[in-house]
PDB file of C-alpha atoms in Angstrom:
ATOM      1  CA  UNK A   1      22.834  -3.922  -9.354  1.00 57.00           C
ATOM      2  CA  UNK A   2      23.953  -6.426  -8.141  1.00 69.00           C
ATOM      3  CA  UNK A   3      21.446  -9.801  -7.547  1.00 89.00           C
ATOM      4  CA  UNK A   4      20.364 -10.232  -3.983  1.00 95.00           C
ATOM      5  CA  UNK A   5      18.780 -13.837  -4.451  1.00 97.00           C
ATOM      6  CA  UNK A   6      20.418 -16.034  -7.011  1.00 97.00           C
ATOM      7  CA  UNK A   7      18.649 -18.852  -8.616  1.00 97.00           C
ATOM      8  CA  UNK A   8      20.402 -21.919 -10.247  1.00 97.00           C
ATOM      9  CA  UNK A   9      18.071 -25.413 -11.965  1.00 97.00           C
ATOM     10  CA  UNK A  10      15.160 -25.006  -9.438  1.00 97.00           C
ATOM     11  CA  UNK A  11      12.901 -27.563  -8.860  1.00 97.00           C
ATOM     12  CA  UNK A  12       9.828 -28.010  -6.199  1.00 96.00           C
ATOM     13  CA  UNK A  13       7.880 -30.443  -5.556  1.00 94.00           C
ATOM     14  CA  UNK A  14       4.530 -31.003  -2.761  1.00 90.00           C
ATOM     15  CA  UNK A  15       2.750 -33.811  -2.167  1.00 88.00           C
ATOM     16  CA  UNK A  16       4.794 -35.290  -4.309  1.00 86.00           C
ATOM     17  CA  UNK A  17       3.248 -33.105  -7.449  1.00 92.00           C
ATOM     18  CA  UNK A  18       6.673 -31.249  -9.624  1.00 94.00           C
ATOM     19  CA  UNK A  19       5.253 -27.604  -9.207  1.00 96.00           C
ATOM     20  CA  UNK A  20       8.663 -25.616 -10.774  1.00 97.00           C
ATOM     21  CA  UNK A  21      11.061 -26.703 -12.593  1.00 96.00           C
ATOM     22  CA  UNK A  22      14.240 -26.067 -13.985  1.00 95.00           C
ATOM     23  CA  UNK A  23      13.862 -22.185 -13.320  1.00 97.00           C
ATOM     24  CA  UNK A  24      17.379 -19.676 -13.308  1.00 97.00           C
ATOM     25  CA  UNK A  25      16.990 -16.571 -12.200  1.00 96.00           C
ATOM     26  CA  UNK A  26      18.890 -13.639 -10.273  1.00 96.00           C
ATOM     27  CA  UNK A  27      17.010 -10.347  -8.542  1.00 97.00           C
ATOM     28  CA  UNK A  28      18.350  -7.600  -7.961  1.00 94.00           C
ATOM     29  CA  UNK A  29      19.120  -5.195  -4.810  1.00 94.00           C
ATOM     30  CA  UNK A  30      16.586  -2.234  -4.580  1.00 93.00           C
ATOM     31  CA  UNK A  31      14.666  -3.767  -7.265  1.00 96.00           C
ATOM     32  CA  UNK A  32      10.598  -4.360  -7.334  1.00 98.00           C
ATOM     33  CA  UNK A  33       9.315  -6.774  -9.028  1.00 98.00           C
ATOM     34  CA  UNK A  34       5.776  -8.915  -9.731  1.00 98.00           C
ATOM     35  CA  UNK A  35       5.381 -12.160 -10.428  1.00 98.00           C
ATOM     36  CA  UNK A  36       2.624 -13.050 -13.098  1.00 97.00           C
ATOM     37  CA  UNK A  37       1.012 -15.944 -14.322  1.00 95.00           C
ATOM     38  CA  UNK A  38      -2.016 -18.433 -13.679  1.00 91.00           C
ATOM     39  CA  UNK A  39      -3.923 -19.284 -11.458  1.00 90.00           C
ATOM     40  CA  UNK A  40      -1.487 -23.037 -10.516  1.00 90.00           C
ATOM     41  CA  UNK A  41       1.518 -21.461 -12.418  1.00 94.00           C
ATOM     42  CA  UNK A  42       3.981 -21.600  -9.271  1.00 96.00           C
ATOM     43  CA  UNK A  43       4.270 -18.159  -8.066  1.00 97.00           C
ATOM     44  CA  UNK A  44       3.381 -18.732  -4.757  1.00 96.00           C
ATOM     45  CA  UNK A  45       5.896 -22.073  -4.648  1.00 97.00           C
ATOM     46  CA  UNK A  46       8.220 -19.748  -5.893  1.00 98.00           C
ATOM     47  CA  UNK A  47       8.107 -16.832  -2.956  1.00 98.00           C
ATOM     48  CA  UNK A  48       7.684 -19.498  -0.762  1.00 97.00           C
ATOM     49  CA  UNK A  49      10.421 -21.417  -2.013  1.00 97.00           C
ATOM     50  CA  UNK A  50      12.876 -18.420  -1.565  1.00 98.00           C
ATOM     51  CA  UNK A  51      11.701 -17.707   1.963  1.00 97.00           C
ATOM     52  CA  UNK A  52      12.857 -20.484   2.935  1.00 96.00           C
ATOM     53  CA  UNK A  53       8.788 -21.975   3.262  1.00 96.00           C
ATOM     54  CA  UNK A  54       9.361 -25.102   0.921  1.00 95.00           C
ATOM     55  CA  UNK A  55      12.584 -26.514   0.559  1.00 92.00           C
ATOM     56  CA  UNK A  56      13.691 -27.248  -3.578  1.00 94.00           C
ATOM     57  CA  UNK A  57      14.140 -31.163  -5.218  1.00 94.00           C
ATOM     58  CA  UNK A  58      16.834 -30.266  -7.434  1.00 94.00           C
ATOM     59  CA  UNK A  59      18.629 -26.985  -7.952  1.00 96.00           C
ATOM     60  CA  UNK A  60      20.258 -24.461  -5.488  1.00 95.00           C
ATOM     61  CA  UNK A  61      19.842 -20.986  -4.687  1.00 97.00           C
ATOM     62  CA  UNK A  62      22.007 -17.977  -2.490  1.00 97.00           C
ATOM     63  CA  UNK A  63      21.563 -14.746  -0.628  1.00 97.00           C
ATOM     64  CA  UNK A  64      23.724 -12.185  -1.600  1.00 94.00           C
ATOM     65  CA  UNK A  65      26.272 -14.853  -3.036  1.00 94.00           C
ATOM     66  CA  UNK A  66      25.732 -17.198   0.559  1.00 96.00           C
ATOM     67  CA  UNK A  67      23.516 -20.638  -0.340  1.00 96.00           C
ATOM     68  CA  UNK A  68      20.791 -20.674   1.473  1.00 96.00           C
ATOM     69  CA  UNK A  69      21.759 -24.132   3.204  1.00 94.00           C
ATOM     70  CA  UNK A  70      25.507 -21.896   4.932  1.00 96.00           C
ATOM     71  CA  UNK A  71      22.261 -19.027   7.002  1.00 97.00           C
ATOM     72  CA  UNK A  72      21.028 -18.934  10.045  1.00 96.00           C
ATOM     73  CA  UNK A  73      17.576 -18.892   9.960  1.00 94.00           C
ATOM     74  CA  UNK A  74      17.478 -15.979  12.706  1.00 93.00           C
ATOM     75  CA  UNK A  75      20.317 -14.568  10.301  1.00 95.00           C
ATOM     76  CA  UNK A  76      18.056 -15.017   7.094  1.00 96.00           C
ATOM     77  CA  UNK A  77      15.623 -13.128   9.081  1.00 95.00           C
ATOM     78  CA  UNK A  78      17.429 -10.423   9.321  1.00 95.00           C
ATOM     79  CA  UNK A  79      17.970  -9.965   6.003  1.00 96.00           C
ATOM     80  CA  UNK A  80      14.731 -11.739   4.411  1.00 97.00           C
ATOM     81  CA  UNK A  81      10.902 -10.995   5.488  1.00 96.00           C
ATOM     82  CA  UNK A  82       8.001 -12.263   4.420  1.00 97.00           C
ATOM     83  CA  UNK A  83       4.695 -11.909   3.084  1.00 96.00           C
ATOM     84  CA  UNK A  84       1.074 -15.516   3.262  1.00 94.00           C
ATOM     85  CA  UNK A  85      -1.474 -15.083   1.093  1.00 90.00           C
ATOM     86  CA  UNK A  86      -2.847 -14.644   4.800  1.00 89.00           C
ATOM     87  CA  UNK A  87      -1.048 -13.724   7.237  1.00 89.00           C
ATOM     88  CA  UNK A  88      -1.889 -15.389  10.343  1.00 88.00           C
ATOM     89  CA  UNK A  89      -4.479 -14.261  13.417  1.00 86.00           C
ATOM     90  CA  UNK A  90      -3.465 -11.562  15.223  1.00 88.00           C
ATOM     91  CA  UNK A  91      -5.423 -12.193  19.104  1.00 87.00           C
ATOM     92  CA  UNK A  92      -6.687  -8.939  20.476  1.00 89.00           C
ATOM     93  CA  UNK A  93      -2.753  -7.219  19.562  1.00 95.00           C
ATOM     94  CA  UNK A  94      -1.719  -3.408  18.988  1.00 97.00           C
ATOM     95  CA  UNK A  95      -0.549  -2.423  15.868  1.00 97.00           C
ATOM     96  CA  UNK A  96       2.112  -1.813  17.907  1.00 97.00           C
ATOM     97  CA  UNK A  97       2.382  -4.847  19.169  1.00 96.00           C
ATOM     98  CA  UNK A  98       2.332  -6.564  15.761  1.00 96.00           C
ATOM     99  CA  UNK A  99       4.153  -4.546  14.730  1.00 97.00           C
ATOM    100  CA  UNK A 100       7.000  -5.117  17.187  1.00 95.00           C
ATOM    101  CA  UNK A 101       7.440  -8.342  16.745  1.00 94.00           C
ATOM    102  CA  UNK A 102       8.993  -7.901  13.599  1.00 95.00           C
ATOM    103  CA  UNK A 103      12.166  -6.994  16.482  1.00 95.00           C
ATOM    104  CA  UNK A 104      11.421 -11.209  17.377  1.00 92.00           C
ATOM    105  CA  UNK A 105      14.584 -11.723  15.132  1.00 93.00           C
ATOM    106  CA  UNK A 106      17.535  -9.524  17.062  1.00 92.00           C
ATOM    107  CA  UNK A 107      16.324 -10.200  20.112  1.00 85.00           C
ATOM    108  CA  UNK A 108      15.021 -13.366  20.517  1.00 75.00           C
ATOM    109  CA  UNK A 109      12.176 -14.123  23.362  1.00 71.00           C
ATOM    110  CA  UNK A 110      13.272 -13.369  26.064  1.00 71.00           C
ATOM    111  CA  UNK A 111      15.426  -9.887  25.105  1.00 76.00           C
ATOM    112  CA  UNK A 112      14.912  -6.572  26.435  1.00 85.00           C
ATOM    113  CA  UNK A 113      13.665  -4.076  24.273  1.00 88.00           C
ATOM    114  CA  UNK A 114      15.547  -1.033  24.243  1.00 91.00           C
ATOM    115  CA  UNK A 115      15.719   2.330  22.967  1.00 93.00           C
ATOM    116  CA  UNK A 116      16.917   1.788  19.434  1.00 95.00           C
ATOM    117  CA  UNK A 117      14.503  -1.021  19.121  1.00 95.00           C
ATOM    118  CA  UNK A 118      11.350   1.224  19.801  1.00 95.00           C
ATOM    119  CA  UNK A 119      12.688   4.216  17.043  1.00 97.00           C
ATOM    120  CA  UNK A 120      12.335   2.171  14.788  1.00 97.00           C
ATOM    121  CA  UNK A 121       9.099   0.343  15.949  1.00 97.00           C
ATOM    122  CA  UNK A 122       7.959   4.361  15.857  1.00 97.00           C
ATOM    123  CA  UNK A 123       9.518   4.780  12.340  1.00 97.00           C
ATOM    124  CA  UNK A 124       7.648   2.015  10.110  1.00 97.00           C
ATOM    125  CA  UNK A 125       4.754   2.580  11.752  1.00 97.00           C
ATOM    126  CA  UNK A 126       5.158   5.915  10.529  1.00 96.00           C
ATOM    127  CA  UNK A 127       6.392   5.314   7.677  1.00 96.00           C
ATOM    128  CA  UNK A 128       3.353   3.059   6.637  1.00 96.00           C
ATOM    129  CA  UNK A 129       1.282   6.262   8.063  1.00 95.00           C
ATOM    130  CA  UNK A 130      -0.069   4.117  10.654  1.00 95.00           C
ATOM    131  CA  UNK A 131       0.640   7.122  14.057  1.00 94.00           C
ATOM    132  CA  UNK A 132      -2.837   7.172  14.658  1.00 95.00           C
ATOM    133  CA  UNK A 133      -3.766   3.479  14.130  1.00 94.00           C
ATOM    134  CA  UNK A 134      -1.148   2.849  16.846  1.00 95.00           C
ATOM    135  CA  UNK A 135      -2.742   1.851  20.331  1.00 95.00           C
ATOM    136  CA  UNK A 136      -5.583   0.291  18.308  1.00 96.00           C
ATOM    137  CA  UNK A 137      -6.419  -3.488  17.982  1.00 96.00           C
ATOM    138  CA  UNK A 138      -5.221  -4.752  14.370  1.00 95.00           C
ATOM    139  CA  UNK A 139      -8.358  -6.592  14.216  1.00 93.00           C
ATOM    140  CA  UNK A 140     -10.736  -3.518  13.803  1.00 94.00           C
ATOM    141  CA  UNK A 141      -8.898  -2.578  10.913  1.00 93.00           C
ATOM    142  CA  UNK A 142      -9.959  -1.868   7.315  1.00 91.00           C
ATOM    143  CA  UNK A 143      -8.025  -4.256   4.868  1.00 90.00           C
ATOM    144  CA  UNK A 144      -5.971  -1.794   3.559  1.00 92.00           C
ATOM    145  CA  UNK A 145      -4.882  -0.863   7.285  1.00 93.00           C
ATOM    146  CA  UNK A 146      -4.226  -4.257   8.070  1.00 93.00           C
ATOM    147  CA  UNK A 147      -1.902  -4.823   5.103  1.00 93.00           C
ATOM    148  CA  UNK A 148       0.217  -1.582   6.280  1.00 95.00           C
ATOM    149  CA  UNK A 149       0.708  -3.144   9.368  1.00 96.00           C
ATOM    150  CA  UNK A 150       2.416  -6.318   8.089  1.00 96.00           C
ATOM    151  CA  UNK A 151       3.897  -4.460   6.487  1.00 96.00           C
ATOM    152  CA  UNK A 152       5.034  -2.509   8.495  1.00 97.00           C
ATOM    153  CA  UNK A 153       5.922  -5.246  10.815  1.00 97.00           C
ATOM    154  CA  UNK A 154       8.872  -6.571   8.170  1.00 96.00           C
ATOM    155  CA  UNK A 155      10.096  -2.779   8.246  1.00 96.00           C
ATOM    156  CA  UNK A 156      10.711  -3.554  11.747  1.00 96.00           C
ATOM    157  CA  UNK A 157      11.992  -6.857  11.564  1.00 96.00           C
ATOM    158  CA  UNK A 158      15.269  -4.447   9.208  1.00 96.00           C
ATOM    159  CA  UNK A 159      14.938  -6.871   6.326  1.00 95.00           C
ATOM    160  CA  UNK A 160      16.895  -5.395   2.771  1.00 95.00           C
ATOM    161  CA  UNK A 161      13.960  -7.596   1.284  1.00 97.00           C
ATOM    162  CA  UNK A 162       9.938  -7.724   1.503  1.00 97.00           C
ATOM    163  CA  UNK A 163       8.741 -11.693  -0.896  1.00 98.00           C
ATOM    164  CA  UNK A 164       4.878 -10.955  -0.498  1.00 97.00           C
ATOM    165  CA  UNK A 165       1.298 -12.509  -1.401  1.00 97.00           C
ATOM    166  CA  UNK A 166      -0.925 -11.261  -2.904  1.00 95.00           C
ATOM    167  CA  UNK A 167      -0.458  -8.740  -0.974  1.00 95.00           C
ATOM    168  CA  UNK A 168      -3.377  -6.705  -2.471  1.00 93.00           C
ATOM    169  CA  UNK A 169      -6.314  -9.524  -2.812  1.00 90.00           C
ATOM    170  CA  UNK A 170      -8.640  -8.903  -0.904  1.00 85.00           C
ATOM    171  CA  UNK A 171      -8.693  -5.696  -1.442  1.00 92.00           C
ATOM    172  CA  UNK A 172     -10.525  -2.639  -3.184  1.00 92.00           C
ATOM    173  CA  UNK A 173      -9.226  -1.177  -5.992  1.00 92.00           C
ATOM    174  CA  UNK A 174      -8.386   1.927  -4.025  1.00 92.00           C
ATOM    175  CA  UNK A 175      -6.934  -0.002  -1.705  1.00 92.00           C
ATOM    176  CA  UNK A 176      -4.875  -1.654  -3.937  1.00 94.00           C
ATOM    177  CA  UNK A 177      -3.511   0.972  -5.203  1.00 95.00           C
ATOM    178  CA  UNK A 178      -2.365   2.952  -2.603  1.00 94.00           C
ATOM    179  CA  UNK A 179      -0.730  -0.126  -1.799  1.00 95.00           C
ATOM    180  CA  UNK A 180       0.829  -0.532  -4.178  1.00 96.00           C
ATOM    181  CA  UNK A 181       2.336   2.516  -3.950  1.00 96.00           C
ATOM    182  CA  UNK A 182       3.623   2.413  -0.609  1.00 96.00           C
ATOM    183  CA  UNK A 183       4.892  -0.516  -1.093  1.00 97.00           C
ATOM    184  CA  UNK A 184       7.012   1.340  -4.169  1.00 97.00           C
ATOM    185  CA  UNK A 185       8.120   3.930  -2.067  1.00 96.00           C
ATOM    186  CA  UNK A 186       9.180   2.165   0.523  1.00 95.00           C
ATOM    187  CA  UNK A 187      10.999   0.681  -1.514  1.00 96.00           C
ATOM    188  CA  UNK A 188      12.953   4.016  -3.118  1.00 95.00           C
ATOM    189  CA  UNK A 189      12.982   4.887   0.971  1.00 94.00           C
ATOM    190  CA  UNK A 190      14.750   2.027   2.412  1.00 94.00           C
ATOM    191  CA  UNK A 191      16.509   0.391  -0.603  1.00 94.00           C
ATOM    192  CA  UNK A 192      14.382  -2.893  -0.691  1.00 96.00           C
ATOM    193  CA  UNK A 193      14.424  -5.466  -2.950  1.00 97.00           C
ATOM    194  CA  UNK A 194      10.938  -6.622  -3.474  1.00 98.00           C
ATOM    195  CA  UNK A 195       9.268  -9.733  -4.691  1.00 98.00           C
ATOM    196  CA  UNK A 196       5.560 -10.270  -4.536  1.00 98.00           C
ATOM    197  CA  UNK A 197       2.990 -12.295  -6.375  1.00 97.00           C
ATOM    198  CA  UNK A 198      -0.008  -9.861  -8.195  1.00 97.00           C
ATOM    199  CA  UNK A 199      -2.612 -11.189 -10.832  1.00 94.00           C
ATOM    200  CA  UNK A 200      -3.409  -7.719 -12.016  1.00 95.00           C
ATOM    201  CA  UNK A 201      -0.678  -7.336 -14.609  1.00 96.00           C
ATOM    202  CA  UNK A 202      -1.954  -3.376 -15.569  1.00 96.00           C
ATOM    203  CA  UNK A 203      -1.012  -2.435 -11.979  1.00 96.00           C
ATOM    204  CA  UNK A 204       2.158  -5.566 -11.252  1.00 97.00           C
ATOM    205  CA  UNK A 205       3.418  -2.497 -14.213  1.00 97.00           C
ATOM    206  CA  UNK A 206       3.144   0.035 -13.375  1.00 96.00           C
ATOM    207  CA  UNK A 207       4.112  -0.962 -10.035  1.00 97.00           C
ATOM    208  CA  UNK A 208       6.706  -2.594 -10.726  1.00 97.00           C
ATOM    209  CA  UNK A 209      10.607  -2.479 -12.152  1.00 97.00           C
ATOM    210  CA  UNK A 210       9.970  -5.767 -13.622  1.00 97.00           C
ATOM    211  CA  UNK A 211       8.104  -8.223 -14.563  1.00 98.00           C
ATOM    212  CA  UNK A 212       7.933 -11.700 -14.279  1.00 98.00           C
ATOM    213  CA  UNK A 213       5.827 -14.701 -15.236  1.00 97.00           C
ATOM    214  CA  UNK A 214       5.905 -18.312 -15.029  1.00 97.00           C
ATOM    215  CA  UNK A 215       3.539 -20.679 -17.270  1.00 95.00           C
ATOM    216  CA  UNK A 216       2.759 -24.783 -16.134  1.00 94.00           C
ATOM    217  CA  UNK A 217       6.040 -23.883 -13.258  1.00 95.00           C
ATOM    218  CA  UNK A 218       8.477 -22.890 -16.182  1.00 96.00           C
ATOM    219  CA  UNK A 219       9.758 -19.304 -16.934  1.00 96.00           C
ATOM    220  CA  UNK A 220       7.667 -18.376 -20.126  1.00 96.00           C
ATOM    221  CA  UNK A 221       8.481 -14.449 -19.523  1.00 96.00           C
ATOM    222  CA  UNK A 222      11.373 -12.080 -17.251  1.00 97.00           C
ATOM    223  CA  UNK A 223      11.589  -8.309 -18.258  1.00 97.00           C
ATOM    224  CA  UNK A 224      10.569  -4.666 -18.028  1.00 97.00           C
ATOM    225  CA  UNK A 225       7.064  -2.965 -18.558  1.00 96.00           C
ATOM    226  CA  UNK A 226       8.123  -1.511 -21.408  1.00 95.00           C
ATOM    227  CA  UNK A 227       9.251  -4.707 -22.945  1.00 96.00           C
ATOM    228  CA  UNK A 228       6.307  -6.505 -21.511  1.00 96.00           C
ATOM    229  CA  UNK A 229       3.539  -4.943 -21.713  1.00 96.00           C
ATOM    230  CA  UNK A 230       2.587  -6.067 -25.672  1.00 95.00           C
ATOM    231  CA  UNK A 231       0.599  -8.645 -27.572  1.00 96.00           C
ATOM    232  CA  UNK A 232       2.556 -11.443 -27.996  1.00 95.00           C
ATOM    233  CA  UNK A 233       4.717 -11.271 -24.336  1.00 96.00           C
ATOM    234  CA  UNK A 234       0.609 -11.517 -22.124  1.00 96.00           C
ATOM    235  CA  UNK A 235      -0.877 -14.093 -24.908  1.00 95.00           C
ATOM    236  CA  UNK A 236       2.634 -16.019 -24.268  1.00 94.00           C
ATOM    237  CA  UNK A 237       2.431 -15.983 -20.747  1.00 94.00           C
ATOM    238  CA  UNK A 238      -2.272 -16.263 -20.543  1.00 93.00           C
ATOM    239  CA  UNK A 239      -2.418 -18.019 -23.458  1.00 91.00           C
ATOM    240  CA  UNK A 240      -5.445 -15.614 -24.669  1.00 93.00           C
ATOM    241  CA  UNK A 241      -5.541 -13.398 -27.762  1.00 94.00           C
ATOM    242  CA  UNK A 242      -5.201  -9.940 -25.824  1.00 94.00           C
ATOM    243  CA  UNK A 243      -4.724  -6.825 -26.321  1.00 94.00           C
ATOM    244  CA  UNK A 244      -2.425  -3.204 -24.498  1.00 95.00           C
ATOM    245  CA  UNK A 245      -2.528  -0.014 -24.528  1.00 93.00           C
ATOM    246  CA  UNK A 246      -0.487   3.223 -22.657  1.00 90.00           C
ATOM    247  CA  UNK A 247      -3.661   5.340 -22.071  1.00 88.00           C
ATOM    248  CA  UNK A 248      -0.799   7.690 -19.939  1.00 88.00           C
ATOM    249  CA  UNK A 249       3.420   6.886 -20.181  1.00 88.00           C
ATOM    250  CA  UNK A 250       3.529   3.883 -17.710  1.00 86.00           C
ATOM    251  CA  UNK A 251       0.361   2.951 -17.726  1.00 90.00           C
ATOM    252  CA  UNK A 252      -0.980   0.244 -19.684  1.00 94.00           C
ATOM    253  CA  UNK A 253      -4.374  -0.556 -20.306  1.00 94.00           C
ATOM    254  CA  UNK A 254      -5.047  -4.575 -21.209  1.00 95.00           C
ATOM    255  CA  UNK A 255      -7.633  -6.261 -22.785  1.00 93.00           C
ATOM    256  CA  UNK A 256      -9.694 -10.164 -23.986  1.00 93.00           C
ATOM    257  CA  UNK A 257      -9.323  -9.754 -27.345  1.00 84.00           C
TER     258      UNK A 257
END
């Protein structure tokens, strides 16, 4: 698979504190990747750098071979969609109104929506299973339904990549699994590159193609679930003795000794 993102010797500092140091990575087209690690390890910072929410203090970032510095903001937004850990307030918007905001990079503030735009919005709503909620206020939805509405907005944006910061952190176990299953299904159906920050390594291994782990701002592990879900690798990530059982093919359970 070709590289969607290329990162070379990336360094990022926030408020004078160095958060990421010398990160070199590629993220392939069509790959679903989880970013793992302790709180403060640099996962969200890396995601924000990829989303152009933070500027690097060193190194380079490229999108499909083109340096970020050579890509206009609107063109970038047509290729990369970012969902922060705490999305902004929806202020009474309906699901359809929220999803329609995803057309902004294509239409601008004054552009008139054409039949194609409405078709794309409808498809995003259908693909996330929100057809019966289309005219409901987003504020009245459950946590899992709200997450699907924000994912639908990114689909309406027609991006090739979803950057998701802790998309399941506020959900119960059932909705965590449903949300990750949806994300993986959409990635396969639409050929999307997905990079998301997750805390549950077992769920990450179940639903992702690749696990990338950071520790104190540096890369500490990078591989497939089969390569990563073992005691030495998990101990290197989390700093505690850990065991792993594969209770079914592709379903691991990790535990602290």
